[in-house]
Coordinates of C-alpha atoms in Angstrom, one line a residue:
X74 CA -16.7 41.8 -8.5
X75 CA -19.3 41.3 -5.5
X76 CA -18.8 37.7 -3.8
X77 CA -22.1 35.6 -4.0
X78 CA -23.5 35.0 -0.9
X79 CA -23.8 31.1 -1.4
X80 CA -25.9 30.6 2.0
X81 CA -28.5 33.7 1.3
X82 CA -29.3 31.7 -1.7
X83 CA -30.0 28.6 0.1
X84 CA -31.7 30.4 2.8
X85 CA -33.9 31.5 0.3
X86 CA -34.8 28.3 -0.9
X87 CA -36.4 26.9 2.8
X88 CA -39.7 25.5 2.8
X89 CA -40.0 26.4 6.4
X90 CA -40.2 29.5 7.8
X91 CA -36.3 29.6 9.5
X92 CA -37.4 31.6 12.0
X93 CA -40.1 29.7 13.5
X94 CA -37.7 26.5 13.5
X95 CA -35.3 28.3 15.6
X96 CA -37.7 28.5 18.3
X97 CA -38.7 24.9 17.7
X98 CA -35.1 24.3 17.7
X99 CA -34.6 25.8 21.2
X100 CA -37.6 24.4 22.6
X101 CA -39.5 28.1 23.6
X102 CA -39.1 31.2 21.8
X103 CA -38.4 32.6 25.6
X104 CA -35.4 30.0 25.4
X105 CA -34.0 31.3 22.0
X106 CA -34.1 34.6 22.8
X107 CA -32.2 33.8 25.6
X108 CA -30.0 31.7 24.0
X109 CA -29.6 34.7 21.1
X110 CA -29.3 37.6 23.4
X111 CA -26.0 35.8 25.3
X112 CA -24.5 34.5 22.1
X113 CA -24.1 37.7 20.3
X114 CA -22.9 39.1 24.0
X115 CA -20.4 36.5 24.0
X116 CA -19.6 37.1 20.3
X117 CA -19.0 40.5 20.5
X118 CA -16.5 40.5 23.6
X119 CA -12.7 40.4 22.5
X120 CA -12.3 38.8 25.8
X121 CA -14.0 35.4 24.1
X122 CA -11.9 35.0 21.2
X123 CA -10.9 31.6 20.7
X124 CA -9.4 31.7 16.6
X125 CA -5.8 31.2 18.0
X126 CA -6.4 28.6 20.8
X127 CA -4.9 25.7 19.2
X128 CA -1.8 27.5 18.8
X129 CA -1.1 28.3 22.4
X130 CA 1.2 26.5 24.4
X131 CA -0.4 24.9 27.7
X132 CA 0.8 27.2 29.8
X133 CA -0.6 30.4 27.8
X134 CA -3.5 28.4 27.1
X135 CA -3.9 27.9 30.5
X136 CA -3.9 31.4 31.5
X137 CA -5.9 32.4 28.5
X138 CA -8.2 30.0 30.2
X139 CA -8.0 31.8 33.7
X140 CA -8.5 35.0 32.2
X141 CA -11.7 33.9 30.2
X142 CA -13.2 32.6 33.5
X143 CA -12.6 35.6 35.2
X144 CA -14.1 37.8 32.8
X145 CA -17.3 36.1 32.4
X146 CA -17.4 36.0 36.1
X147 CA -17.7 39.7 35.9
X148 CA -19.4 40.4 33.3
X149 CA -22.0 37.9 35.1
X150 CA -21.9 40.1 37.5
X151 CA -22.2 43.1 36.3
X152 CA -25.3 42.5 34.1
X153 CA -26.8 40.8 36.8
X154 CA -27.6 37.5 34.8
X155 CA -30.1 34.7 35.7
X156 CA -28.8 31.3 36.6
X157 CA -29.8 30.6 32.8
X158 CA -28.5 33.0 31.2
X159 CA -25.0 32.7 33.1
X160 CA -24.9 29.0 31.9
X161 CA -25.8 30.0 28.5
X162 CA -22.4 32.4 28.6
X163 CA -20.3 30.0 30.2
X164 CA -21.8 27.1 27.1
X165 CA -21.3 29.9 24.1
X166 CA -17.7 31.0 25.8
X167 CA -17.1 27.1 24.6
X168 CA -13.4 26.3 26.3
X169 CA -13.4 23.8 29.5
X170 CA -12.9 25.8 32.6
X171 CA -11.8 24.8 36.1
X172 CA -15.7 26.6 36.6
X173 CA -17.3 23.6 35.2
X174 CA -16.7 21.3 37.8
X175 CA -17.3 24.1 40.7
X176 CA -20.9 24.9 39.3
X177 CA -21.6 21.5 37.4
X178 CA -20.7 18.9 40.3
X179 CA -19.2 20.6 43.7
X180 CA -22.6 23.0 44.1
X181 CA -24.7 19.9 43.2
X182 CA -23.3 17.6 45.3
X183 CA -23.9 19.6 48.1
X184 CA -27.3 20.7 47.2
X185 CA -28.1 17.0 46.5
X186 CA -26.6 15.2 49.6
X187 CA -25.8 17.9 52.2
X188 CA -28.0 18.5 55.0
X189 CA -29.7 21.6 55.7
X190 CA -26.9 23.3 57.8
X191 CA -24.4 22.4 55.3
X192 CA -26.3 24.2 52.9
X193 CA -26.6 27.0 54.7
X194 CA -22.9 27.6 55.7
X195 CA -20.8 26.2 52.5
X196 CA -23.3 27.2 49.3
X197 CA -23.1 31.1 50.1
X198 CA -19.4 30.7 49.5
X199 CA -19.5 28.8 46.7
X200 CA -21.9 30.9 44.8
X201 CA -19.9 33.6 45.1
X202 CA -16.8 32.0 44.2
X203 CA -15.3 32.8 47.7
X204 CA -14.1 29.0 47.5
X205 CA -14.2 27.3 44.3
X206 CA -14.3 23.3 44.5
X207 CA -14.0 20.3 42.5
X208 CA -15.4 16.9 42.7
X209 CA -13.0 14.3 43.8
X210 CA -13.7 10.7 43.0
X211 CA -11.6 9.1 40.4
X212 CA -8.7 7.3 41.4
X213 CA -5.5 5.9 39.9
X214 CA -6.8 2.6 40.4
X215 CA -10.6 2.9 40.3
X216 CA -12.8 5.5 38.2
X217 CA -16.6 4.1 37.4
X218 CA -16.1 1.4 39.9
X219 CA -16.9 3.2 43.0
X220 CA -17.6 0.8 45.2
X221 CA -13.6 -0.2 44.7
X222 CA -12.2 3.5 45.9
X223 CA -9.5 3.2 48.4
X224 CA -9.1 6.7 50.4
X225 CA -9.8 6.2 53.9
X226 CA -12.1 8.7 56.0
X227 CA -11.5 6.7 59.6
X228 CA -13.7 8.4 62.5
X229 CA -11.6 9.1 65.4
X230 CA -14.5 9.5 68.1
X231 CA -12.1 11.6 70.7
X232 CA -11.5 14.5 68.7
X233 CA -15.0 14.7 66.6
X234 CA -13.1 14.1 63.3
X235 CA -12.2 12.6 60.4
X236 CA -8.8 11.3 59.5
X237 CA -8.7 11.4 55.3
X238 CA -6.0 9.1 54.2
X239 CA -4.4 7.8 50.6
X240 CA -3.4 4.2 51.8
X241 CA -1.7 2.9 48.4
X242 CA -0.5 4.9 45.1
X243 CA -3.5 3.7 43.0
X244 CA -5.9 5.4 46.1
X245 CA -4.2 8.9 44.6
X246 CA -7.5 10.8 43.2
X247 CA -6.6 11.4 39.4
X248 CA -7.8 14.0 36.9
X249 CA -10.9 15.7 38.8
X250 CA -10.8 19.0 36.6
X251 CA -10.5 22.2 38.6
X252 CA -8.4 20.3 41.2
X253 CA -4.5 20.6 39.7
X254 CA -4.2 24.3 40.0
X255 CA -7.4 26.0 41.1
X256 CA -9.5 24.5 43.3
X257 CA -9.4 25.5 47.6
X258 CA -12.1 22.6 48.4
X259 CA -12.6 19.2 47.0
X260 CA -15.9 16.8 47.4
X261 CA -13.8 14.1 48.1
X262 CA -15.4 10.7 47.9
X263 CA -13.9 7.8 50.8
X264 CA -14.7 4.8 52.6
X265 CA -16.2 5.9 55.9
X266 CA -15.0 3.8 58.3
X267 CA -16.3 3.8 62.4
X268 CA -14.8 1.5 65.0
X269 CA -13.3 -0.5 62.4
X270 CA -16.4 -1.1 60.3
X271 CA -16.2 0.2 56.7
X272 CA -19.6 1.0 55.4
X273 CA -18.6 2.3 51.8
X274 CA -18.4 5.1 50.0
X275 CA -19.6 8.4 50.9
X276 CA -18.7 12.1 50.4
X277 CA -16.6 14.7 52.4
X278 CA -16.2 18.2 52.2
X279 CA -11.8 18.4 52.5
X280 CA -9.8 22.1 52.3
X281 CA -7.1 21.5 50.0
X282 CA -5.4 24.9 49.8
X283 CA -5.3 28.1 52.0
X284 CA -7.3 30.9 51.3
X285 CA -4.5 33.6 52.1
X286 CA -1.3 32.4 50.1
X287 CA -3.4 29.4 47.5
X288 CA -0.8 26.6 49.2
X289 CA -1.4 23.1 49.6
X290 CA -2.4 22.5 53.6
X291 CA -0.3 20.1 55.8
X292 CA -0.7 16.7 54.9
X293 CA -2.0 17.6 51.1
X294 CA 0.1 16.5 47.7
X295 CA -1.6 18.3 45.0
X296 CA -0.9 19.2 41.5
X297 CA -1.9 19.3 37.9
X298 CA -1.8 16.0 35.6
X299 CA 0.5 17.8 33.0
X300 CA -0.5 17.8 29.2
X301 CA -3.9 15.4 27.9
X302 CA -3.9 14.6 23.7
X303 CA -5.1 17.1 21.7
X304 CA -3.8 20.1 20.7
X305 CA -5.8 23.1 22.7
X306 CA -8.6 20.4 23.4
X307 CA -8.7 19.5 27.3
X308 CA -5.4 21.0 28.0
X309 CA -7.4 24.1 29.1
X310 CA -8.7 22.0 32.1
X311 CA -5.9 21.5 35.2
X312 CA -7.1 18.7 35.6
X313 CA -4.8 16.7 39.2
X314 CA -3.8 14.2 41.2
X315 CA -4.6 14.5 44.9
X316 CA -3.5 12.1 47.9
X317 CA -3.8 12.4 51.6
X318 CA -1.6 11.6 54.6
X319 CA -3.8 11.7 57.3
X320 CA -5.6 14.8 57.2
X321 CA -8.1 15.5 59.6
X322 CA -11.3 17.3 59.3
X323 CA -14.5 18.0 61.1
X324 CA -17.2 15.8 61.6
X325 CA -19.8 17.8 60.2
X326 CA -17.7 18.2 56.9
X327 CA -19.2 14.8 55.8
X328 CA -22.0 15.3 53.5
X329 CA -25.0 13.9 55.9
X330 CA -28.0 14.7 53.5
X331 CA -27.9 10.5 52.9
X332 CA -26.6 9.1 55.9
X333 CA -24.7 10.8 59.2
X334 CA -22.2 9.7 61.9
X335 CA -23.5 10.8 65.4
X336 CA -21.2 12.3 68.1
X337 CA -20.6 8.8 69.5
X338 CA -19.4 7.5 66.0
X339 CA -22.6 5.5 65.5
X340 CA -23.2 5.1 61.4
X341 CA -27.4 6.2 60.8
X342 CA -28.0 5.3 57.4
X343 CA -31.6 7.1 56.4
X344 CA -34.3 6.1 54.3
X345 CA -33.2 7.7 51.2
X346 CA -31.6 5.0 48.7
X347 CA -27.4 5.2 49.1
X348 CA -26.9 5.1 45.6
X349 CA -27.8 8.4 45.7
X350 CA -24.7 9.1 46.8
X351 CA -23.7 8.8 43.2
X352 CA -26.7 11.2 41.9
X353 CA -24.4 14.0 41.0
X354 CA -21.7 11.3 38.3
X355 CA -25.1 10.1 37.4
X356 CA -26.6 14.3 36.5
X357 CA -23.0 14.7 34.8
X358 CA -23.4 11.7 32.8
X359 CA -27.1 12.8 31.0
X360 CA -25.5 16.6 31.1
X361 CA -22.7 15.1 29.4
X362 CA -24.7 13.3 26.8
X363 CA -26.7 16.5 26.2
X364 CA -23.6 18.2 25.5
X365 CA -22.5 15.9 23.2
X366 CA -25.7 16.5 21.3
X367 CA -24.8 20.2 21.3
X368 CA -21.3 19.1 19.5
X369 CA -23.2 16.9 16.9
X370 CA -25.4 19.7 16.0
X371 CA -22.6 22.3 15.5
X372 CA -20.5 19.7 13.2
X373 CA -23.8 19.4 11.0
X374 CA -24.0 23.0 10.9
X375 CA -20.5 23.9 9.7
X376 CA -20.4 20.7 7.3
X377 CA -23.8 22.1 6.0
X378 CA -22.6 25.3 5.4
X379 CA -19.5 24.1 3.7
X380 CA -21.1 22.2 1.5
X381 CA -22.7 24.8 0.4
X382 CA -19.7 27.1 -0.4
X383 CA -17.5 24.1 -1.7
X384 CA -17.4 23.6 -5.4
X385 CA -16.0 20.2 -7.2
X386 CA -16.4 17.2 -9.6
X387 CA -16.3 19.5 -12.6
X388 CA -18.4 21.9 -14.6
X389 CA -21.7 22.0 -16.4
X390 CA -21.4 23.7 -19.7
X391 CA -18.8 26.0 -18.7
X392 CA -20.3 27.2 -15.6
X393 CA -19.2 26.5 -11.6
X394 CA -18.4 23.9 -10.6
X395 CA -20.8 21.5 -8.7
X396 CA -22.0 22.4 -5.2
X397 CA -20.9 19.4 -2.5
X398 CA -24.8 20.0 -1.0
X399 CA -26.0 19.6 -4.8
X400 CA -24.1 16.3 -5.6
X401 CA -26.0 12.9 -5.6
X402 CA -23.7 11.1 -3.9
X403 CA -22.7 12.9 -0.9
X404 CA -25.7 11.7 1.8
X405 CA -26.7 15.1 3.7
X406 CA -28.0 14.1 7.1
X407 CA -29.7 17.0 9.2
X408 CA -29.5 16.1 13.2
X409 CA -31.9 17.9 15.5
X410 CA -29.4 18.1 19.1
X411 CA -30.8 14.8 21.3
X412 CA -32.7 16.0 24.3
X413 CA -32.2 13.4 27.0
X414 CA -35.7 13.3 28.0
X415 CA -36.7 12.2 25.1
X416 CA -34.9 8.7 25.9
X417 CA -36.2 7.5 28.8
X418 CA -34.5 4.1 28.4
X419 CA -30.9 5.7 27.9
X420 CA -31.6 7.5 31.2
X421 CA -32.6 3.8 33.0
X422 CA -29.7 2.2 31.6
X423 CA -27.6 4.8 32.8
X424 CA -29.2 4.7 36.5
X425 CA -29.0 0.9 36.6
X426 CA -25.5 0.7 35.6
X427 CA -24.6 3.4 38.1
X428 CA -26.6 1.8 41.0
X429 CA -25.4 -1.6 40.3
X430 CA -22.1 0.0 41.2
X431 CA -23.2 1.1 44.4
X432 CA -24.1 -2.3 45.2

């Protein structure tokens, strides 16, 4: 006997035309078809198969991981993908990758609050994935309160450099993702400190690991955090703990888009508000929202369409039983995915809370 096809009949029954909602949905049909085109490319790659994740150990997860970002790496490559169409394939591939943090916070933070020469010499690499970075903030001690971070980055005016210390355990950077296993560079955020004067927070471009044999350099303790909750879940992510013992790079590795440290050691803070210094937590924090939408919305649509295949509470007159979607008491909410623009005051609340902790 030929199965029903439960969601063709309820497809049929739409007031709306469904394809004309998709593009709503998406916000342009130039946007759906993009997001279309890379979800049945993702779909239809073995490579991007994810039904037995949950039952990998870490370890195989991880490399299952590794070998997922590699892959779409290439295949980004080799079809020669936009910059929105790659972040549609590294969304639909759907598994946290130590890539996330390289392209969602490492490239923006440089982009954001690097000057013009830094861009020019450190983003080439990082688009091609010659270095890979993560962003370095969080400590043991202190996460959102940034303003309470303990690494040190101490001028030392007679060799042009600075000294990047972890003065106390809690000053140990904990879980930047990307960092445990993978990452070469780190943005790694530290009180600057000339002639004895500590003039808070600001960011530093630091070289955790050589490019020829992948080891921790001199003065680096690096490693991965070890298992998170979940089964599958985060455990894809190496997420690490980082310290310093006096490690010493070159001045122009501090991120001087916001505010420099001349030759002489003198601090030049420019016009451009500090706090925007945090921009890049602040662009993770809405993306992170957004993506949380994107979560909400794919709940709804498997709930929806197991409602509609799920049968209970008994039988009329001998037929099936009752369809969930059908039943009176079962409240079916449909969620269209929160765009973050269109809550301007979750967007000020964020930035106020986020400069406040500049402050």
């Amino acid at each position: 006997m030929e199965a029903l096809d439960y969601h063709a009949e309820e497809r049929r029954k739409a007031e709306f035309d469904v394809e004309e909602m998709k593009i709503v949905w998406a916000g342009s049909r130039q946007a759906y078809e993009i997001s279309d085109r890379v979800a049945r490319l993702v779909a239809s790659d073995p490579v991007f198969r994810k039904d037995n994740r949950t039952m990998l150990s870490r370890k195989d997860l991880f490399k299952d991981t590794l070998r997922k970002a590699a892959h779409a790496w290439k295949r980004i490559i080799e079809l020669r993908l936009s910059e929105e169409e790659a972040s549609k394939l590294r969304f639909f591939v759907d598994q946290p990758v130590f890539t996330d943090l390289h392209w969602g916070m490492f490239i923006p933070a440089i982009k954001g609050q690097g000057n013009e020469e830094q861009q020019q010499k450190w983003l080439p690499m990082a688009y091609k994935m010659q270095i890979i970075g993560c962003y370095a903030q969080t400590e043991l001690g202190h996460g959102s309160n940034v303003q309470g971070l303990e690494t040190t980055a101490t001028f030392d005016p007679e060799t042009d450099e600075f000294v990047i210390h972890s003065p106390t355990l809690t000053s140990s950077k904990w879980w930047p993702g990307g960092l445990g296993k993978v990452s070469t560079h780190a943005l790694v955020y530290a009180r600057l400190i000339t002639d004895g004067q500590d003039h808070g927070v600001h960011g530093f471009i630091v070289q955790l690991r050589s490019l020829d044999d992948h080891l921790p350099l001199p003065g680096i303790t690096v490693g991965d955090i070890g298992m998170k909750f979940g089964s599958g879940a985060y455990n894809s992510m190496d997420n690490g703990v980082l310290r310093f013992d006096h490690v010493r790079i070159p001045r122009d590795q501090m991120l001087m888009g916001v505010s420099q440290v001349t030759r002489e050691g003198k601090f030049m803070q420019s016009d451009v508000p500090r706090q925007l210094v945090y921009g890049t937590m602040v662009y993770v924090r809405q993306k992170i929202v957004a993506d949380a939408s994107c979560a909400l919305s794919r709940a709804v649509c498997i709930a929806t369409r197991y409602s509609v295949v799920r049968r209970q509470f008994g039988s009329h007159n001998g037929g099936p039983e009752t369809q969930t979607l059908s039943c009176r008491n079962v409240p079916i909410i449909v969620f269209k995915s929160l765009q973050v623009a269109e809550f301007p005051e979750l967007i000020l609340l964020v930035l106020k809370a986020d400069a406040h902790r500049m402050l």
